[in-house]
Tab-separated table of C-alpha atoms in Angstrom:
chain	number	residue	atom	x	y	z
A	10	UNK	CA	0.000	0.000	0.000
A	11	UNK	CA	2.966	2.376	0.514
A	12	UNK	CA	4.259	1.658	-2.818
A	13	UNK	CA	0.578	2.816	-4.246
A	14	UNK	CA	0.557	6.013	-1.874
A	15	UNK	CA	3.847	6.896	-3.581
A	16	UNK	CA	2.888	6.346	-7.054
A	17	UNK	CA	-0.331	8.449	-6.253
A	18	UNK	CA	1.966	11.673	-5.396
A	19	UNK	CA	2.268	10.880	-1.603
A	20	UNK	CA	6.300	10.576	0.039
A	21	UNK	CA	7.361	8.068	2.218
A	22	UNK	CA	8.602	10.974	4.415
A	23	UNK	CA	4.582	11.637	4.811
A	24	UNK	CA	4.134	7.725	6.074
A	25	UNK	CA	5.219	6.044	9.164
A	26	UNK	CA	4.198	2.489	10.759
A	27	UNK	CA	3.325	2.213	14.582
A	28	UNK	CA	3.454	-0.308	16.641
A	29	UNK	CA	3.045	-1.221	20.446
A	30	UNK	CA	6.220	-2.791	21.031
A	31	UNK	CA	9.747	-2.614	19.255
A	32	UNK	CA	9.883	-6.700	18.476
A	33	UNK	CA	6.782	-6.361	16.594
A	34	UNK	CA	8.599	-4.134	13.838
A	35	UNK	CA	11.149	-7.258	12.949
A	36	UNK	CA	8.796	-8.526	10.155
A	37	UNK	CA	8.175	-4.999	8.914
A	38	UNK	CA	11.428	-4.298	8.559
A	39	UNK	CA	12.253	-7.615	6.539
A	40	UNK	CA	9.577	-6.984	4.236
A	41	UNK	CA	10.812	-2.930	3.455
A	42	UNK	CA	14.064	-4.080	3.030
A	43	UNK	CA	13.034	-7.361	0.265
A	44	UNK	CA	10.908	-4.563	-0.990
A	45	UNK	CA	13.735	-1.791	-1.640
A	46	UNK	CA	11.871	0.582	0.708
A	47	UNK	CA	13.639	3.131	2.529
A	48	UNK	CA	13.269	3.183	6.219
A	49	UNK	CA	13.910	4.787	9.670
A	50	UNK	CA	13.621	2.910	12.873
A	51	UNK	CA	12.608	5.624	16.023
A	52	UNK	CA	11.931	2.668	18.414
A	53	UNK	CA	15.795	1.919	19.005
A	54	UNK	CA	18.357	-0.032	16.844
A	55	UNK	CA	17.840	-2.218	13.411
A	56	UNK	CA	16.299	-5.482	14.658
A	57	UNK	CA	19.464	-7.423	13.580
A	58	UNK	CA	21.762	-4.439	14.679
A	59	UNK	CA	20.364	-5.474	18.136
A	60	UNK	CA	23.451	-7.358	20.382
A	61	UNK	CA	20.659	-9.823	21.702
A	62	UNK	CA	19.916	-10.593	18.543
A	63	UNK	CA	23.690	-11.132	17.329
A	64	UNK	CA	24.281	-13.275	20.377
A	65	UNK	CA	21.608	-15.825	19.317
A	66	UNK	CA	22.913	-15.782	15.973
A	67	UNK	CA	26.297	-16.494	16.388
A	68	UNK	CA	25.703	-19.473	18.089
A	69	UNK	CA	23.970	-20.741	15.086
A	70	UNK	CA	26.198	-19.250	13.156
A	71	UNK	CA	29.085	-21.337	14.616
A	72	UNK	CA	26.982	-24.289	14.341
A	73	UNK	CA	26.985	-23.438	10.183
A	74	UNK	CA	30.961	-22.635	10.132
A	75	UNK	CA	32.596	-24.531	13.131
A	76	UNK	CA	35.827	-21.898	12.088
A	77	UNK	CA	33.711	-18.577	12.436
A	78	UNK	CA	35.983	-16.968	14.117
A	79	UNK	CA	34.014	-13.862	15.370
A	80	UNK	CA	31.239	-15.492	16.488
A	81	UNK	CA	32.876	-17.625	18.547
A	82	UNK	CA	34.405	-15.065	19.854
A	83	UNK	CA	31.329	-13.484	20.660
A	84	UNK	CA	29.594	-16.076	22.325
A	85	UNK	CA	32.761	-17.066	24.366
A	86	UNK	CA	32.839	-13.656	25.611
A	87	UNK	CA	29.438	-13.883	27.253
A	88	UNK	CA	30.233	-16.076	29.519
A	89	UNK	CA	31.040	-15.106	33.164
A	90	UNK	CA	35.054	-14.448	33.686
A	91	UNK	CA	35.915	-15.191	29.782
A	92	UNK	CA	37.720	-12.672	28.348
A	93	UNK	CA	39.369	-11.777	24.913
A	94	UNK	CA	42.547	-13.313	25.834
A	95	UNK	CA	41.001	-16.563	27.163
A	96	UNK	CA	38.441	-16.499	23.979
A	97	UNK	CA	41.060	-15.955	21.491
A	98	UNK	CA	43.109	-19.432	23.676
A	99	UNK	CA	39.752	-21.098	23.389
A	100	UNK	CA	39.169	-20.300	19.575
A	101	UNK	CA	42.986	-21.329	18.701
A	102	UNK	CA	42.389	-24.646	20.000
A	103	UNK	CA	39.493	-25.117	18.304
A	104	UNK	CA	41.318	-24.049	15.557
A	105	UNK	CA	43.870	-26.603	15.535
A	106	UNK	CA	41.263	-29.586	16.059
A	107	UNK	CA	39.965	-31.127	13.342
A	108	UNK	CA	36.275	-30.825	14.945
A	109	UNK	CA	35.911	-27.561	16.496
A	110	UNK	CA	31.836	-28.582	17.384
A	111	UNK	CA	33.492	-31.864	19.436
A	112	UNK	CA	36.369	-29.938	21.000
A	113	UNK	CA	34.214	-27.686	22.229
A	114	UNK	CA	32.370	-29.985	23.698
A	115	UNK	CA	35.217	-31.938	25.691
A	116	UNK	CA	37.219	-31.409	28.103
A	117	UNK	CA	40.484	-30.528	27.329
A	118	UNK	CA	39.091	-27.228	26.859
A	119	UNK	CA	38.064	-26.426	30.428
A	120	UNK	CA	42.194	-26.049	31.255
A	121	UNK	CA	42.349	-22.372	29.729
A	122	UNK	CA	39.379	-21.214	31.851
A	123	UNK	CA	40.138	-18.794	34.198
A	124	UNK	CA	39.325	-20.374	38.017
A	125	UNK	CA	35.401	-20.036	38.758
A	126	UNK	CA	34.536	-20.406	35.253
A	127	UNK	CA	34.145	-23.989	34.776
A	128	UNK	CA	30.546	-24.206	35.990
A	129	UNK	CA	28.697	-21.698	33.775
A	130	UNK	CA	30.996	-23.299	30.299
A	131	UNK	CA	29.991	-26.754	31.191
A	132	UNK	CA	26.272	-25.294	31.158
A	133	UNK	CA	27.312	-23.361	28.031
A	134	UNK	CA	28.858	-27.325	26.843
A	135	UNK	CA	25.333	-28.629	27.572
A	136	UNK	CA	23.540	-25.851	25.356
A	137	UNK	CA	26.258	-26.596	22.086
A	138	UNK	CA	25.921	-30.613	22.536
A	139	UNK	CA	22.063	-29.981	22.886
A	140	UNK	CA	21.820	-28.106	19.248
A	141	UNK	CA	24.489	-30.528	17.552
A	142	UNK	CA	22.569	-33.393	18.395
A	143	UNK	CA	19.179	-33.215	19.032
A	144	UNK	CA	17.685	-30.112	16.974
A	145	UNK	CA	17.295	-29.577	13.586
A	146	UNK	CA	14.779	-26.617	12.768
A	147	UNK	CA	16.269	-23.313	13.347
A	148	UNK	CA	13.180	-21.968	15.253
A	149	UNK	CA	13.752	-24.534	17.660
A	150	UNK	CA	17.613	-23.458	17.518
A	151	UNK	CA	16.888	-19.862	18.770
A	152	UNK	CA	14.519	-20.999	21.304
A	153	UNK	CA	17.054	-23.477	22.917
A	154	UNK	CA	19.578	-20.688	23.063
A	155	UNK	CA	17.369	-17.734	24.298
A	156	UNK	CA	15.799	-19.990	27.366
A	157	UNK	CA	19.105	-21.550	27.958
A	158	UNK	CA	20.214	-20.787	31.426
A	159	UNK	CA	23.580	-19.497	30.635
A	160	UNK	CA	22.332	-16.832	28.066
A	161	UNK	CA	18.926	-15.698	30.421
A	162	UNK	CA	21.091	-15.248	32.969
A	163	UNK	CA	23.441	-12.949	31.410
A	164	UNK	CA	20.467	-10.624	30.054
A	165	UNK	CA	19.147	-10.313	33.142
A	166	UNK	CA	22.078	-9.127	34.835
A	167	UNK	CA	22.974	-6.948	31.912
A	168	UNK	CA	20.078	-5.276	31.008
A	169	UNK	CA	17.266	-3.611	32.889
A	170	UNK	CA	14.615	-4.864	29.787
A	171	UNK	CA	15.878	-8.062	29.652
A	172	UNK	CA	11.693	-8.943	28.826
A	173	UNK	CA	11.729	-6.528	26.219
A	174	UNK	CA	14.824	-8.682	25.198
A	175	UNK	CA	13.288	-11.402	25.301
A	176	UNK	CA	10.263	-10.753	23.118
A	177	UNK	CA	12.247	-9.310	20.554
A	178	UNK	CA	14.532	-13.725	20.463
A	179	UNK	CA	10.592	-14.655	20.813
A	180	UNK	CA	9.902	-12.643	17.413
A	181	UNK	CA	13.156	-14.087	16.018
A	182	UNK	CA	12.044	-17.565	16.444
A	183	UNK	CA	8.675	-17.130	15.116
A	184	UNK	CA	10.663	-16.043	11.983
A	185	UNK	CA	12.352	-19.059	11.858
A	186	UNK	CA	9.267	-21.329	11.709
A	187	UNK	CA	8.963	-20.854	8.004
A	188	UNK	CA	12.782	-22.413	7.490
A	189	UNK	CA	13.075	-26.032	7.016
A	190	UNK	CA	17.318	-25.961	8.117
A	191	UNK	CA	19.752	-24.131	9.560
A	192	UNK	CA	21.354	-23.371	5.922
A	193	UNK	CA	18.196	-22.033	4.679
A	194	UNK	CA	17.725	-19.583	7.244
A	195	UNK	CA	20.994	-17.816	7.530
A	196	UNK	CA	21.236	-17.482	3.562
A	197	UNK	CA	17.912	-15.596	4.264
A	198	UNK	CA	19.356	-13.274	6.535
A	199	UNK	CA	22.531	-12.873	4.652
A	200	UNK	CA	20.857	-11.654	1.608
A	201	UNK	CA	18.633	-9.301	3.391
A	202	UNK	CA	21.748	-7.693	5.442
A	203	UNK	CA	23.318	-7.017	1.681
A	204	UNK	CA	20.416	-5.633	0.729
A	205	UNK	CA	20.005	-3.372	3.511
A	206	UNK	CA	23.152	-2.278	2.796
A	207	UNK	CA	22.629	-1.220	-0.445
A	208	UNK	CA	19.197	0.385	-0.654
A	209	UNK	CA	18.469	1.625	3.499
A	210	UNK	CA	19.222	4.612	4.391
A	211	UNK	CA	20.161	5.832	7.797
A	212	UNK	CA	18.799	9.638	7.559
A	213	UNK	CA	16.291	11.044	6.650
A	214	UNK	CA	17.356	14.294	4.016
A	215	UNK	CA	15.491	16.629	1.843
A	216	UNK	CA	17.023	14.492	-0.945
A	217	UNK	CA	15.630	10.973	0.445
A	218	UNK	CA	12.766	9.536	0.888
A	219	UNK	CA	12.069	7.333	4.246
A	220	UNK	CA	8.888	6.382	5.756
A	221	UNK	CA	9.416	5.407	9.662
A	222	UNK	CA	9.399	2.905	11.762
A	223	UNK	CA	7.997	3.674	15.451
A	224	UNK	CA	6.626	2.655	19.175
A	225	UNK	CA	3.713	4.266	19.599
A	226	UNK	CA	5.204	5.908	22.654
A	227	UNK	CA	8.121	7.375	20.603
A	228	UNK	CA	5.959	8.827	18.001
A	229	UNK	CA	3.638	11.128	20.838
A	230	UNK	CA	3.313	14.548	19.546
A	231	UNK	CA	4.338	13.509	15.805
A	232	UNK	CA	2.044	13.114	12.610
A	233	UNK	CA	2.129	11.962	9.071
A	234	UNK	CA	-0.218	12.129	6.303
A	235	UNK	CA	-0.835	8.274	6.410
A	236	UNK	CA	0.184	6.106	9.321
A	237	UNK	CA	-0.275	2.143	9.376
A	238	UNK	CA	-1.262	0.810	13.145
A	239	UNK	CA	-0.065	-2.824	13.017
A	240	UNK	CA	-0.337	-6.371	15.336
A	241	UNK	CA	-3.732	-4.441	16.227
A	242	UNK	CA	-4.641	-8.215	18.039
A	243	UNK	CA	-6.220	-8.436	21.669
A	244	UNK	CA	-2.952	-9.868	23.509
A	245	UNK	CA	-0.599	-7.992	21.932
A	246	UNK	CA	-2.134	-4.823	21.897
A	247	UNK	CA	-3.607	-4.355	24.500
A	248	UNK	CA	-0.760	-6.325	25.867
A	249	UNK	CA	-2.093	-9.795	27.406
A	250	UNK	CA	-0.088	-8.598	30.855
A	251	UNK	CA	-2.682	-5.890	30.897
A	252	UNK	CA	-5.504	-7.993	30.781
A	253	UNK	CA	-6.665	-8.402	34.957
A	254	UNK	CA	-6.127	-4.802	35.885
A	255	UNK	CA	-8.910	-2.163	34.420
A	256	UNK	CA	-6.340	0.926	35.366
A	257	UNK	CA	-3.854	-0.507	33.153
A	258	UNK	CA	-6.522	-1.777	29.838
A	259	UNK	CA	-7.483	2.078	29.810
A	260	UNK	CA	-3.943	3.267	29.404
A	261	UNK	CA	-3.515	0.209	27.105
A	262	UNK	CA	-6.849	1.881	25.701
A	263	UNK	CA	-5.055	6.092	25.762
A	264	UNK	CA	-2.112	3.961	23.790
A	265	UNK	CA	-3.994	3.243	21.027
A	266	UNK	CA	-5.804	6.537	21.013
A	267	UNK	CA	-2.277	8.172	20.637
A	268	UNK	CA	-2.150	5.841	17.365
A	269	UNK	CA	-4.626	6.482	15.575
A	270	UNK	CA	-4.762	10.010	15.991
A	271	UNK	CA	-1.021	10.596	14.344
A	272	UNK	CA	-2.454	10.243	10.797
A	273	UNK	CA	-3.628	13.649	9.252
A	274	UNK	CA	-5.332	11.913	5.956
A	275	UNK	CA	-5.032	8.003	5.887
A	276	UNK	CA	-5.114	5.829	8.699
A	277	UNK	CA	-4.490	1.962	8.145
A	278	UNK	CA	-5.037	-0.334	11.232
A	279	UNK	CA	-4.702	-4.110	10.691
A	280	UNK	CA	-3.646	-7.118	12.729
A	281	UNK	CA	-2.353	-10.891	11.292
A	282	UNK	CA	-5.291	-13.582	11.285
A	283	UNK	CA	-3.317	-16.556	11.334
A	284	UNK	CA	0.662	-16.243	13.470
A	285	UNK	CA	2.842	-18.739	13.480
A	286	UNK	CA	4.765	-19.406	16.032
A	287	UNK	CA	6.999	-21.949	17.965
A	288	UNK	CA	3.640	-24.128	18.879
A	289	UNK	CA	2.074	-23.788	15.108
A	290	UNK	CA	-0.285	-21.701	13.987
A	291	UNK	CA	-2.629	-19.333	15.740
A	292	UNK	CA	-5.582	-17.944	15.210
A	293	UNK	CA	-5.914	-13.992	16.181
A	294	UNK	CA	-8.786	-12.205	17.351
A	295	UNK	CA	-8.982	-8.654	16.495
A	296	UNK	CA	-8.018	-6.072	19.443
A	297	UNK	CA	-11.054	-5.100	21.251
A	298	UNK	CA	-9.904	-1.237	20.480
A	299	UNK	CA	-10.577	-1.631	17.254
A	300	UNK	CA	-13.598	-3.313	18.008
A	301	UNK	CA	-15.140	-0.708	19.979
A	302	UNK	CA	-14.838	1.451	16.945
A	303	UNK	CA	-18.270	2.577	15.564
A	304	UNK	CA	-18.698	0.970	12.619
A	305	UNK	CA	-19.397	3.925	10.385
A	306	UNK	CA	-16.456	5.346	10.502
A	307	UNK	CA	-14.303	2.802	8.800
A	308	UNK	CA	-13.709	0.359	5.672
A	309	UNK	CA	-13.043	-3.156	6.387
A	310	UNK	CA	-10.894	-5.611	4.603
A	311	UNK	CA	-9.436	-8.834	4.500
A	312	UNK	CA	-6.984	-10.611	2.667
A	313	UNK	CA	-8.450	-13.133	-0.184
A	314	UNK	CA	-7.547	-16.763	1.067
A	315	UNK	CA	-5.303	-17.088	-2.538
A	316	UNK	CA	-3.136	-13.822	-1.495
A	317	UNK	CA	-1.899	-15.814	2.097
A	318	UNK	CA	-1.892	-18.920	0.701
A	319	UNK	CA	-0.378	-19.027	-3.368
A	320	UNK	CA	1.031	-16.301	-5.579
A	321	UNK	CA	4.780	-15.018	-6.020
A	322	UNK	CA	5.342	-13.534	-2.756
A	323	UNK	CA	7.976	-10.858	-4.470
A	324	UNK	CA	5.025	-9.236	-6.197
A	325	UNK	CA	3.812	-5.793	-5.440
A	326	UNK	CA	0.243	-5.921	-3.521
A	327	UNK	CA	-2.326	-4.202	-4.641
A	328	UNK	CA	-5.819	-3.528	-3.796
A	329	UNK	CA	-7.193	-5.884	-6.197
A	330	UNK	CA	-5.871	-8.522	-3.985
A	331	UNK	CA	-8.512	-7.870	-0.992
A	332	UNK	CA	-11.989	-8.392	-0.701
A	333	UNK	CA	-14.151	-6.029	0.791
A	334	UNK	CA	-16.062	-7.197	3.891
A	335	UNK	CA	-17.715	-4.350	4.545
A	336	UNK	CA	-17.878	-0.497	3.182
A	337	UNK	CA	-19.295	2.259	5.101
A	338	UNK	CA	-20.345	5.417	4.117
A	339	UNK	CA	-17.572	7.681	2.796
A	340	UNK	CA	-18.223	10.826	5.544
A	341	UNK	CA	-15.999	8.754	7.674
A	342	UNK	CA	-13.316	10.948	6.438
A	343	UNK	CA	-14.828	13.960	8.130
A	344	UNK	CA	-15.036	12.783	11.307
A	345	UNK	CA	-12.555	13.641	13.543
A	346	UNK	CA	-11.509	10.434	15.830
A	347	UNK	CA	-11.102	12.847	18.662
A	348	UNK	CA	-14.661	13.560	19.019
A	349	UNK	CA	-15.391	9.565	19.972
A	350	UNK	CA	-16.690	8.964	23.128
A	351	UNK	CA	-14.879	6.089	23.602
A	352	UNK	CA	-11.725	7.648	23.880
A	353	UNK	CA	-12.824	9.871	26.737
């Protein structure tokens, strides 16, 4: 739909995408950067700039390339009392053996740890000989990593959002569902990263084009000509933590009121039917925001069954590929959200 704005006259500088939380703009930002469209992320770092995010990864990536060098490095170095000296002893010994994966796993190794280090690396043993031999899907990869003791640990006693943290390897695995191996998965990533590289731009200039990626909380006080409100599901926004406490539904409730009133002309707000996630597929239910909506004021579509399902997913969508549930009357564009008594 931003591709049509554009060719209709309208800038990307003039659009923006909101969202509750910062792990639910991972999937947005994959699909801009397939798609060649520029973006700025307001809600913190690129989701794969993210060091959480990079930890995971290089433990998979290791698993790929037994001789990756820096991400051994990397995930040596998050262990309690392991430095870059003792990682760089570690690495050259792994180095010199013909199976880096089994050396890892022995121990021979544990005689360059430093003293009071042996018990979180034979943990850290447990979580390499558990993806070597007894997982094969990456989404199950990330998971085993993420909830491993060794790595929660170390993001709770590093960062104060360590949940926030967490959501964001949640969102990572849910990506991963749709990769039959390990192979497949990181080639995916790889060829996005190049293409970020190429056609992403960091700032936004009278000479570039950008449309931006936001938390809802960041964007307060901001407004753009057309804004998309996405993961609009009951769980996720309102957040499912808010659901036993009134006080905190109503400023779950002043959230979303902040959303939709940062679009000046176009306002988009849409939520996935179907997620997939580590447990299969789920079905969503709309959130009850948009729900309390009065009907009247607003278009509603869904996606045809042959658009989710079939078709070449690198082709441009268009509105020919929705079916219209149900169309209200036009004046909804002269009504100013503001004036709803639901918001007050």
């Amino acid at each position: 739909r931003m591709l049509e704005l554009r060719e209709e006259g309208a800038s990307l500088n003039d659009m923006a995408v909101l969202y509750r939380s910062h792990y639910q703009s991972m999937e947005i930002q994959m699909e801009l950067t397939k798609r060649g469209i520029p973006y700025v992320v307001r809600s913190g770092l690129r989701f794969f700039e993210e060091a959480h995010i990079k930890d995971v990864l290089a433990y998979l990536k290791v698993l790929h390339n037994p001789r990756d060098e820096i991400s051994w490095s990397r995930i040596l170095k998050l262990l309690p009392k392991v430095g870059e000296k003792t990682a760089a002893k570690i690495f050259l010994r792994l180095s010199e053996s013909g199976d880096p994966l089994a050396e890892i796993r022995g121990a021979g190794v544990l005689s360059l740890l430093p003293s009071g280090a042996e018990r979180s690396f034979k943990s850290f043993q447990a979580t390499v000989e558990q993806l070597k031999e007894k997982i094969a899907s990456p989404a199950e990869m990330v998971k085993t990593v993420s909830k491993s003791n060794n790595y929660e640990e170390y993001l709770k006693s590093q960062y104060a959002n360590y949940r926030e943290r967490m959501e964001d390897l949640d969102q990572l695995g849910s990506y991963a569902v749709q990769f039959k191996n390990l192979e497949e998965f990181l080639s995916a990533l790889a060829l996005v990263s190049e293409i970020e590289a190429e056609t992403v731009v960091d700032r936004v200039s009278r000479e570039t084009e950008a449309c931006v990626l936001s938390t809802v909380h960041q964007a307060k006080g901001l407004e753009w000509k057309a804004v998309f409100v996405v993961w609009l599901a009951d769980g996720r926004f309102p957040s499912y933590l808010s659901f036993n406490k009134e006080e905190e539904i109503e400023e779950e409730r002043r959230l979303f009121y902040v959303a939709v009133t940062r679009a000046k002309d176009e306002l988009y707000l849409s939520y996935p039917i179907v997620y997939s996630g580590y447990d299969g597929e789920v079905l969503m239910k709309v959130s009850r925001f948009v729900e309390e909506l009065p009907e009247h004021l607003y278009e509603k579509w869904e996606i045809a069954e042959e658009s989710v399902f079939g078709g070449d997913p690198e082709k441009e969508i268009d509105l020919s590929e929705y079916r219209e549930v149900k169309l209200k009357s036009p004046a909804f564009e002269a009504i100013d959200i503001k004036d709803l008594d639901f918001m007050r």
